[in-house]
Structures are given as C-alpha cells and as structure tokens.
PDB file of C-alpha atoms in Angstrom:
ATOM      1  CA  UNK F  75     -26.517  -0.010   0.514  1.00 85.00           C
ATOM      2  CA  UNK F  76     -28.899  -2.428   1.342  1.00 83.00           C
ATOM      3  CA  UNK F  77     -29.465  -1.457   5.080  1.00 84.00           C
ATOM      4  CA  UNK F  78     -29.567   2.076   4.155  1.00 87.00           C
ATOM      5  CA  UNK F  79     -26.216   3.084   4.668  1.00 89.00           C
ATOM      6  CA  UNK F  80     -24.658   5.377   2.364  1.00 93.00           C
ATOM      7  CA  UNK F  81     -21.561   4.377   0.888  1.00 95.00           C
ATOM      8  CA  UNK F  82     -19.393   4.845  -2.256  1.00 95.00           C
ATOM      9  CA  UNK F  83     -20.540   3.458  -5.462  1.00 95.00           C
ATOM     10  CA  UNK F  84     -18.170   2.092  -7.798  1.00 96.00           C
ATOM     11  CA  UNK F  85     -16.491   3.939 -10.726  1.00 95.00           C
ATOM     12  CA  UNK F  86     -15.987   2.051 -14.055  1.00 95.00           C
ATOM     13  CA  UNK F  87     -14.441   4.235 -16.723  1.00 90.00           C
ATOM     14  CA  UNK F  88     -16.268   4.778 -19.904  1.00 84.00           C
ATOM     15  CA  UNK F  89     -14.292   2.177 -21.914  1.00 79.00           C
ATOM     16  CA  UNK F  90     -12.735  -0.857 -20.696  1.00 82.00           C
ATOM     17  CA  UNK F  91     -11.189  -1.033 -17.198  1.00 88.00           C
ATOM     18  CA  UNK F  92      -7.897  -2.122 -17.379  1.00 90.00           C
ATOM     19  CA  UNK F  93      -6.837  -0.529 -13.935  1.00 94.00           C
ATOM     20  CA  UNK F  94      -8.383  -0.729 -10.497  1.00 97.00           C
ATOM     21  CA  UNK F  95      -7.797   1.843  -7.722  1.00 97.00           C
ATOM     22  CA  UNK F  96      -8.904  -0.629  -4.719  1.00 97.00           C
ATOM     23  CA  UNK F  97      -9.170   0.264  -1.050  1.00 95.00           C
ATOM     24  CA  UNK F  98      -9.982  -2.035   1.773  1.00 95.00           C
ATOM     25  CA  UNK F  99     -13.566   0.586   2.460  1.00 94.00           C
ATOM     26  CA  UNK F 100     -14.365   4.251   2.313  1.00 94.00           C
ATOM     27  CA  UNK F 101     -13.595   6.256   5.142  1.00 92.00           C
ATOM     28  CA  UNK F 102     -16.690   9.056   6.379  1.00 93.00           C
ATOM     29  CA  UNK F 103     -14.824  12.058   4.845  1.00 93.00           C
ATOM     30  CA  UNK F 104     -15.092  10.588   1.424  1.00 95.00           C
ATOM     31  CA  UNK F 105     -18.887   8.902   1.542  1.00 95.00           C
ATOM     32  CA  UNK F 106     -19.774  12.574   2.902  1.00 94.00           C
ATOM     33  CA  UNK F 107     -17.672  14.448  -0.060  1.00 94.00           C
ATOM     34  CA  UNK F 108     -18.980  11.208  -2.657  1.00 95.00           C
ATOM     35  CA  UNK F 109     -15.281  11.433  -4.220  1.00 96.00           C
ATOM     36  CA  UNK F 110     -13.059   8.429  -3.182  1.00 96.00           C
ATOM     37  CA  UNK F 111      -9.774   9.399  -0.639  1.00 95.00           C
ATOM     38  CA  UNK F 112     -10.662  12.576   0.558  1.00 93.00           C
ATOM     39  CA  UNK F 113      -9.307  12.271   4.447  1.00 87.00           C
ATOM     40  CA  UNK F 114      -6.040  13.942   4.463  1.00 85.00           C
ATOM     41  CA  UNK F 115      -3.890  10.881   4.081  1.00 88.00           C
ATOM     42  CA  UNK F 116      -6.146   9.394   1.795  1.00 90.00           C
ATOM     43  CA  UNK F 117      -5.712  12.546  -0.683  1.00 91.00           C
ATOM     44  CA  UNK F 118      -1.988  11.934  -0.174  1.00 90.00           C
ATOM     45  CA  UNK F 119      -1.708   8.317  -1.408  1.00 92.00           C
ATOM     46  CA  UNK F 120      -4.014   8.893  -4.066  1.00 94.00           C
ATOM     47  CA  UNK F 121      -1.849  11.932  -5.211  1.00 91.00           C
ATOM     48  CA  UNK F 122       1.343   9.825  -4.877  1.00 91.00           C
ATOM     49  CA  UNK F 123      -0.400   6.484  -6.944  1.00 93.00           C
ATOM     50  CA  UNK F 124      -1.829   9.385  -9.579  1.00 91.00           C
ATOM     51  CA  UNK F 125       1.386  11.633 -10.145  1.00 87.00           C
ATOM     52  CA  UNK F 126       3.663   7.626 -10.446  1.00 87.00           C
ATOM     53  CA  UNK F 127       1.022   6.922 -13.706  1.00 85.00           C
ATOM     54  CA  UNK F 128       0.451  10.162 -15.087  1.00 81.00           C
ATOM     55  CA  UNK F 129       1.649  14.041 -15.413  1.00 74.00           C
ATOM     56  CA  UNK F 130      -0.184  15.930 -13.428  1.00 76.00           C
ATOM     57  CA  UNK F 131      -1.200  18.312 -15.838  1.00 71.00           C
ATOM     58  CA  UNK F 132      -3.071  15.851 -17.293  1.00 70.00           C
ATOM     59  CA  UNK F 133      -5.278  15.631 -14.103  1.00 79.00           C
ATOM     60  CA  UNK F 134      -7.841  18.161 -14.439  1.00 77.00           C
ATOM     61  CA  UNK F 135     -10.388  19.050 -12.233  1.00 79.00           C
ATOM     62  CA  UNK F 136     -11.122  19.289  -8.189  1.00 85.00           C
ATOM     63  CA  UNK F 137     -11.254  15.784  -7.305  1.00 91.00           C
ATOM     64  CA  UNK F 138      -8.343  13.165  -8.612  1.00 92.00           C
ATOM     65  CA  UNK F 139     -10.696  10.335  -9.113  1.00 93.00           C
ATOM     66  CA  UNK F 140     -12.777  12.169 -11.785  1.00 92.00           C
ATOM     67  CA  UNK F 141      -9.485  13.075 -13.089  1.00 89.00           C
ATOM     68  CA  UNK F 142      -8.467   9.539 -13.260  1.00 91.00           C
ATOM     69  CA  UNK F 143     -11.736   8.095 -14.449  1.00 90.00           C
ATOM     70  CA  UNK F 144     -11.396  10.011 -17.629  1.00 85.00           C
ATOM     71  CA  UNK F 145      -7.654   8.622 -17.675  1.00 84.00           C
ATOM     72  CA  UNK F 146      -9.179   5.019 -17.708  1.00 86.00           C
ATOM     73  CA  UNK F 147      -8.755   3.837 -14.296  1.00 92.00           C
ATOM     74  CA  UNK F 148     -11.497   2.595 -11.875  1.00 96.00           C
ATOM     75  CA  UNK F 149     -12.418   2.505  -8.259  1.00 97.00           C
ATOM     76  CA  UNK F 150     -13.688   0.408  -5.981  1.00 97.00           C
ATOM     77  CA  UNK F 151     -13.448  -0.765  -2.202  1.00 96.00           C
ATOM     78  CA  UNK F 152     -13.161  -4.328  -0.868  1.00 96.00           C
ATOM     79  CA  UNK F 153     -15.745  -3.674   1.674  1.00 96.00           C
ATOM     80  CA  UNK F 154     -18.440  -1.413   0.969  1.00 94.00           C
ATOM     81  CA  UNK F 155     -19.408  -0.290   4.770  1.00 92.00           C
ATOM     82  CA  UNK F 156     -17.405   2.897   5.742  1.00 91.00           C
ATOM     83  CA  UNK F 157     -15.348   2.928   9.268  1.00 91.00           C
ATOM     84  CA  UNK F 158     -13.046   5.354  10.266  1.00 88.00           C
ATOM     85  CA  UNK F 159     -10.436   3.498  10.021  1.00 84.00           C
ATOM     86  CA  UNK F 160      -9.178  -0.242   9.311  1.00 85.00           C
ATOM     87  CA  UNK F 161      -9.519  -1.452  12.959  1.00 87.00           C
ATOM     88  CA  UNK F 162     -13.237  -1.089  12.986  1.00 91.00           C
ATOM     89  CA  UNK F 163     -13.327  -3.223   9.772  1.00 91.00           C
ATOM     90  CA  UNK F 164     -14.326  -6.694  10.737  1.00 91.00           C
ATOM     91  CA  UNK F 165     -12.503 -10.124   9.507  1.00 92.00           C
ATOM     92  CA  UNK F 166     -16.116 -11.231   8.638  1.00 95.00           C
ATOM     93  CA  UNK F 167     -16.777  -8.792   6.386  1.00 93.00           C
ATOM     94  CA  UNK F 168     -14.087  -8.912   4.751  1.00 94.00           C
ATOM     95  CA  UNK F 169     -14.578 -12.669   4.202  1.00 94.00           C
ATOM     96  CA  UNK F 170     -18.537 -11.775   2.964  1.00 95.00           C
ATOM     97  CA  UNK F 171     -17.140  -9.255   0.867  1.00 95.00           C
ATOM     98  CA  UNK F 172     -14.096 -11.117  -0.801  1.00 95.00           C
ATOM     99  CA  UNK F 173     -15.938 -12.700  -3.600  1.00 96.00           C
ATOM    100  CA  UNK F 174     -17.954 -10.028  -5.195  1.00 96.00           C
ATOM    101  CA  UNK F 175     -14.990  -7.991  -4.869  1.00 97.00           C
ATOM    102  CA  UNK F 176     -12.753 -10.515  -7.054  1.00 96.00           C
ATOM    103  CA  UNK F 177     -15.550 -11.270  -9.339  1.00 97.00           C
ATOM    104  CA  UNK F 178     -16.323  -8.243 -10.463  1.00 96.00           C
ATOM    105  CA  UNK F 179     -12.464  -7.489 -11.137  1.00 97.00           C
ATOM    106  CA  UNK F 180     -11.846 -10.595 -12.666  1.00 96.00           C
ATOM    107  CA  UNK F 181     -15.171  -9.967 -15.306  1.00 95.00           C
ATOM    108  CA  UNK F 182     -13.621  -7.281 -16.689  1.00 94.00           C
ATOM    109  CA  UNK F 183     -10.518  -8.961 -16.856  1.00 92.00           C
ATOM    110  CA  UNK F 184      -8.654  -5.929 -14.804  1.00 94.00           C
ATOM    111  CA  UNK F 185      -4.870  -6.431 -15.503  1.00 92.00           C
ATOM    112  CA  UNK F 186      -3.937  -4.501 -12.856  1.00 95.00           C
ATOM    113  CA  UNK F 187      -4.834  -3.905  -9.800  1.00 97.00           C
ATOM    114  CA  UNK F 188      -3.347  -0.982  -7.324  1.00 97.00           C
ATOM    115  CA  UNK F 189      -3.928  -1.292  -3.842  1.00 97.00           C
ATOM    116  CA  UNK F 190      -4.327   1.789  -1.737  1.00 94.00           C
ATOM    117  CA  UNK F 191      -2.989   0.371   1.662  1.00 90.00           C
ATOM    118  CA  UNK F 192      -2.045  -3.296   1.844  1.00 93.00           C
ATOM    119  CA  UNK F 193      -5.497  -5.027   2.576  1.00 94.00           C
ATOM    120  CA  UNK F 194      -7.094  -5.008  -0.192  1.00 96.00           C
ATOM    121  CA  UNK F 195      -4.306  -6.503  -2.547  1.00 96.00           C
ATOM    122  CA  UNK F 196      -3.361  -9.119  -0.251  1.00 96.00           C
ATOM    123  CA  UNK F 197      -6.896 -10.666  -0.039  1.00 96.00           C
ATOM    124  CA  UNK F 198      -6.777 -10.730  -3.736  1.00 96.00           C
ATOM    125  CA  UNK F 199      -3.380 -13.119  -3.496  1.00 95.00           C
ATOM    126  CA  UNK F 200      -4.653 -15.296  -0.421  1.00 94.00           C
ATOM    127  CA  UNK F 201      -2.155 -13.156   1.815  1.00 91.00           C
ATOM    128  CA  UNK F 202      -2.344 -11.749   4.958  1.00 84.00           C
ATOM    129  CA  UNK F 203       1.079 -10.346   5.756  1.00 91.00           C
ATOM    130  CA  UNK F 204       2.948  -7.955   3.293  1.00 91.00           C
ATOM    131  CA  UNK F 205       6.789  -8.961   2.558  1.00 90.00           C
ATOM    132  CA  UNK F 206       7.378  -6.186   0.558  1.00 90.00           C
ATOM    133  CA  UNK F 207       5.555  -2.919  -0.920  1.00 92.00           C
ATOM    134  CA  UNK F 208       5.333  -2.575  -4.664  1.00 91.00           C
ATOM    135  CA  UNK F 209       4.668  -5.141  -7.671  1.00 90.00           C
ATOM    136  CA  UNK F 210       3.775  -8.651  -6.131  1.00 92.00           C
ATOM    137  CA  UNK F 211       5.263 -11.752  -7.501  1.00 88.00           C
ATOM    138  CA  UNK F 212       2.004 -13.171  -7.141  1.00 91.00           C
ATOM    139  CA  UNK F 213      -0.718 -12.692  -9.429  1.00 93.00           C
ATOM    140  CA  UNK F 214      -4.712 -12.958  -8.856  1.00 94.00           C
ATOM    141  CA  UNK F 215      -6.764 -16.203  -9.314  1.00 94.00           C
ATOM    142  CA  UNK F 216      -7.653 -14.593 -13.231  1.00 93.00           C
ATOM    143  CA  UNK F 217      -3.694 -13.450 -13.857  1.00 92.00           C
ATOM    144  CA  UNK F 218      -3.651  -9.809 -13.020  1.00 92.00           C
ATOM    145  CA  UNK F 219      -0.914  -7.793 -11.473  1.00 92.00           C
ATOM    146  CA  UNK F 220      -1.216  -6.493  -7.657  1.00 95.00           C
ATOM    147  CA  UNK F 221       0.650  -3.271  -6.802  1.00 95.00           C
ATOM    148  CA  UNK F 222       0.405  -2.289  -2.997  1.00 95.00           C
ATOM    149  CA  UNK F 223       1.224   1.113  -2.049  1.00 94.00           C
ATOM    150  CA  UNK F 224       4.869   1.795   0.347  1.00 91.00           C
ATOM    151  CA  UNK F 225       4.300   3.116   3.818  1.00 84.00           C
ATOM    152  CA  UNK F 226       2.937   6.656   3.615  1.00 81.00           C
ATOM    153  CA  UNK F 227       5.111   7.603   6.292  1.00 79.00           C
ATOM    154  CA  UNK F 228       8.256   5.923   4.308  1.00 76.00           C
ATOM    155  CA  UNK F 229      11.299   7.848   3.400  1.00 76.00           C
ATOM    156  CA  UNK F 230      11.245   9.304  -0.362  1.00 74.00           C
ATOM    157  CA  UNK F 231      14.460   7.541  -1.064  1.00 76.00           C
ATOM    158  CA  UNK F 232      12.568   4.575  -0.604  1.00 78.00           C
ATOM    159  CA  UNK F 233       9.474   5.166  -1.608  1.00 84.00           C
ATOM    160  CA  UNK F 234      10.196   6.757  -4.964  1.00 82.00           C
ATOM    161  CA  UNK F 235      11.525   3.482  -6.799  1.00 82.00           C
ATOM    162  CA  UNK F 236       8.392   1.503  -5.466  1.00 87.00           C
ATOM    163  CA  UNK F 237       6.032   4.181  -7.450  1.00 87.00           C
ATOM    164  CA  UNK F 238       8.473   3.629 -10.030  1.00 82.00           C
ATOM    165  CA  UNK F 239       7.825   0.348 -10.647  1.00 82.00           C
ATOM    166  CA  UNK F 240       3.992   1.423 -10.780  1.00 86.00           C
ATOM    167  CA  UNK F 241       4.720   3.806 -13.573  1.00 82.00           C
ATOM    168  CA  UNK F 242       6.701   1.530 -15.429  1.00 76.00           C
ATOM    169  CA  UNK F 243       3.904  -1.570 -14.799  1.00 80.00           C
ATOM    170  CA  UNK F 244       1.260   1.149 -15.992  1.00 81.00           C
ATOM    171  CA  UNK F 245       3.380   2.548 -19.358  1.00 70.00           C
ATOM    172  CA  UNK F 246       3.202  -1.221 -20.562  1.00 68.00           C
ATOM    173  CA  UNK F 247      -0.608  -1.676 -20.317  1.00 71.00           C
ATOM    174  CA  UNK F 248      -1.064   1.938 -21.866  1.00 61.00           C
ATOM    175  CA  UNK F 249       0.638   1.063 -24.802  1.00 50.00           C
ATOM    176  CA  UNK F 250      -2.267  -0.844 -25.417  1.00 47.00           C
ATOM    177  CA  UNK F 251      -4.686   0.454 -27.979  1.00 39.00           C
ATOM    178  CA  UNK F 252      -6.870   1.957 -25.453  1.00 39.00           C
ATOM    179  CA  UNK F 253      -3.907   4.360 -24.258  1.00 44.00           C
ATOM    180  CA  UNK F 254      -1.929   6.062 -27.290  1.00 46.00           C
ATOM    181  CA  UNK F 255       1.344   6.886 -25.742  1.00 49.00           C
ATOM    182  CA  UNK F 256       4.904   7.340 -28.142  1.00 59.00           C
ATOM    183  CA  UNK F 257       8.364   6.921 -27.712  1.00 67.00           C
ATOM    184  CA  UNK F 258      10.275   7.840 -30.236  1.00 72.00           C
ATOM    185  CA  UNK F 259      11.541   4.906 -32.266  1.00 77.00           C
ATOM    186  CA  UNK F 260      15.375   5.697 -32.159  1.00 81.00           C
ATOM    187  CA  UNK F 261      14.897   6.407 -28.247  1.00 85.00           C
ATOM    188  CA  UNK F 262      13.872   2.551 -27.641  1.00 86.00           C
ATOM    189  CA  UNK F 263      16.688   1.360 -27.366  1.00 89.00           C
ATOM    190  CA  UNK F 264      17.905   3.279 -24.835  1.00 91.00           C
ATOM    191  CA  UNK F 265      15.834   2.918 -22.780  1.00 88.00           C
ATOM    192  CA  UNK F 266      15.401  -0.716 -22.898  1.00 89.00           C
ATOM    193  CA  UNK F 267      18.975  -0.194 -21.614  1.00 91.00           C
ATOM    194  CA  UNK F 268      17.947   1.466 -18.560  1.00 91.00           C
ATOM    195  CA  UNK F 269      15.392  -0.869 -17.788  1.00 88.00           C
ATOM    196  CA  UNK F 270      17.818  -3.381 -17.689  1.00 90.00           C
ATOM    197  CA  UNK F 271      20.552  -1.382 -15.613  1.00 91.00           C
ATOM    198  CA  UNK F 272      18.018  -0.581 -13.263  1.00 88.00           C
ATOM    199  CA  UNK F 273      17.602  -4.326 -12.560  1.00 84.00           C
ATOM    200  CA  UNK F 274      20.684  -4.471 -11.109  1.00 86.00           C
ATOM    201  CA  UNK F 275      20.772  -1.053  -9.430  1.00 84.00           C
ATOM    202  CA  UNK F 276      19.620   0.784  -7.087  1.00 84.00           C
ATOM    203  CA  UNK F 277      18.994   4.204  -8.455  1.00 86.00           C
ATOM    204  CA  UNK F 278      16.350   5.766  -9.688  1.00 84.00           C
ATOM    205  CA  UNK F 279      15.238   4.923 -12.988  1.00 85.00           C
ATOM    206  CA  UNK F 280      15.288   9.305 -13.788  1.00 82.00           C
ATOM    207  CA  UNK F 281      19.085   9.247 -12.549  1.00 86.00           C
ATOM    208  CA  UNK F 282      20.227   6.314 -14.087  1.00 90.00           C
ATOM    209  CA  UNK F 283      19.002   7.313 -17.427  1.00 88.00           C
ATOM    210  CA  UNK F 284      20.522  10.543 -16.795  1.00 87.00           C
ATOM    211  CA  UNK F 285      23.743   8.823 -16.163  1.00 90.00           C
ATOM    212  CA  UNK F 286      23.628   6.664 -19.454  1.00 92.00           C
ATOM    213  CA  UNK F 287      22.348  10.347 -21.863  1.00 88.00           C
ATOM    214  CA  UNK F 288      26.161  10.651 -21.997  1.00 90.00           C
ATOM    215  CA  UNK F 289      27.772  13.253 -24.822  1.00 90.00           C
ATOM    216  CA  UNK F 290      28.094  10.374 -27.323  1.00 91.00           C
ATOM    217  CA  UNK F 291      24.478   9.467 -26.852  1.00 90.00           C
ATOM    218  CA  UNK F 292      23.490  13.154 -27.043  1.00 86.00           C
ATOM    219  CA  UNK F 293      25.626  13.267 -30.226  1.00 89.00           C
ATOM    220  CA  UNK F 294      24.179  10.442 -31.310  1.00 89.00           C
ATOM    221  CA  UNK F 295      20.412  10.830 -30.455  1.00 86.00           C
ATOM    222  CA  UNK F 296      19.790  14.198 -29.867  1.00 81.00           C
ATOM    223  CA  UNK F 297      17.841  16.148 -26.931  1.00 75.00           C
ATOM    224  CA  UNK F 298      16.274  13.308 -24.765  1.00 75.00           C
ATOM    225  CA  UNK F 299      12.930  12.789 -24.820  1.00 71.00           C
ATOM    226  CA  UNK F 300      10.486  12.382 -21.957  1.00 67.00           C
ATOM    227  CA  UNK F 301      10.998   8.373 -20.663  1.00 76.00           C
ATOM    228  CA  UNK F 302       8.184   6.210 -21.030  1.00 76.00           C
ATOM    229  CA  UNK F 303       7.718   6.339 -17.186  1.00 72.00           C
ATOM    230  CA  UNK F 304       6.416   9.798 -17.520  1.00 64.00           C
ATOM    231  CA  UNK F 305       4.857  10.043 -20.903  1.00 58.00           C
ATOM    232  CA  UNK F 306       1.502  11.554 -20.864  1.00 45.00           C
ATOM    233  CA  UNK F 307      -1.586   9.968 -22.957  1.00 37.00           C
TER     234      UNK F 307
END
C-alpha cells in the first residue's frame, strides 16, 4: 500500500469477472498467509460461499481462493488496510474507500456480487442495517446482484436455503458462455417445477425435488440427474 503497509492485492480471474468475493478488509492471518480468509472463521464462510456454487471436487488445491480464481470468481476487500477485526475498521475509511471499491466492480460490469459478512454488500446498496441475509432486492448503482452471507453462527436449517439461493443465483450466470454447464433437455422441465414450488415453500430445494422425482416421473424420465444447483463446470 501506499504507506507501506502490506495488504492483499486483488484477484481478477483470467477471463472476465462476472463474480466478486468481497469482504469489508483482510484480517492479519490472511495478509501474513497472502491467500484471502484464512482466520478460522474466515476459512469457514469461504468454504460455505464455495461448496453453495460449486462441487467441491472441483476445488483443487491448498487454498480455496486459487481454487476459485480458476473457477472465474474474483476477490477483493472494501477497505484495503487489515484490522483484526471489523471494530477497528473506521467509518472514514470506509467512506474514502467506497468509490474505488464500486468503480472498479462496476468497470467490469460484475453481475454479482457475494458479500462475505454484511458490510461490504450493504455499502454497495446505500445500506447500513441488514433486514435479511441472502439475495437483496436491491441492486447496485450499475444493476448487479448483492448476496450477503447468513450468520456463521446460524442454525443449518436456516442457513442452508440462504446458500441455496446463492447456488441457484450463480447456476444462471454460469450458463453464460463463459461457464459450460448442462442439464439435460428433458430434465428442464422439472425442474423449472421445483423452482417454482420452492417459491412457495419452505423446504429445501434437494428435498423438494426429491419429493416431486415420484415413480411416474422416474418412469417417465429416468434416473435423475444432478440439479442445476449442484452441477459442476
């Protein structure tokens, strides 16, 4: 940094950025190890935001964000000076940093944009307090989607629809030509059906699909293929 202080660069995947991992700053453990969210519950959101968009045998290596960097996602921090934690984080910095931050996410035209922690995402809406976890009904000043993480401490039964909606959000944009992901046609259907279902439900996307695969659909369609909520690339 300019004052000398070391710090995490960002990461910009290869082709274009689509996705943005975005924290409100680096905490010491993870300037010292130069991989982003490597305090112990820093490892454990990351793991939870990485196993909602992809299977994790598709995340190789020692250190998630390399794995997701070669999945196309990026990183970056709101404020670039690391604290220990967010109380140590001052409201002026995060007012200095707020620009830069939102330009350089809005000139790659990120679509969306998943917010370790809550700070980070609401800044991007012009919010301070958090109604809810999960996808905002807001969207950013150059129209993408905000996704702030649930409480880390949150019980799974809650927790697991939220990163639900994350993996659903993320199988849309990767159907885009810079993800190749495949349903099978004559499994479409079906599934658009359990989208809809789980509108108006609250179970799981995984058990209400499991519900609907009854013997006439299994006559019909055959052994059920992996949803698009957990297709790999």
């Amino acid at each position: 940094m300019p004052n000398g202080e070391l710090s995490l660069a960002d990461l910009w995947p290869a082709e274009e950025t689509k996705i943005v991992i975005a924290g409100l700053n680096p905490a010491p453990p993870s300037v010292a190890a130069g991989h982003y969210y490597q305090g112990r519950s820093g490892k454990q959101m990351l793991k939870r935001v990485a196993t909602a968009m992809f299977n994790e045998k598709f995340l190789f290596g020692e250190h998630l964000d390399d794995a997701l960097i070669a999945q196309g996602i990026g990183f970056t921090d709101l404020v670039k000076s690391p604290t220990v934690g967010e109380k140590d984080v001052a409201e002026k910095q995060i007012l200095d940093s707020l620009p830069e931050f939102e330009r350089k996410l809005a000139e790659r035209n990120v679509r969306l944009v998943i917010s370790i922690y809550r700070h980070a995402g609401l800044r991007l809406l012009g919010k301070k307090k958090l109604t809810r976890p999960g996808l905002q009904e807001e969207l950013t000043s150059w129209g993408a989607q905000v996704f702030i993480t649930p409480n880390p401490y949150g019980a799974t039964e809650l927790t697991r629809p939220v990163y639900e909606q994350l993996g659903h959000e993320v199988y849309g944009i990767q159907t885009d030509p810079v993800f190749k992901r495949v349903l099978p046609k004559n499994w479409v259907e079906f599934y658009e059906k359990v989208y809809l279902v789980a509108a108006y439900n609250s179970m799981s996307l995984d058990e209400i699909a499991m519900t609907m695969y009854d013997d006439e659909v299994k006559a019909a369609l055959g052994p059920i293929p992996t949803p698009p909520w957990r297709l790999n690339r």
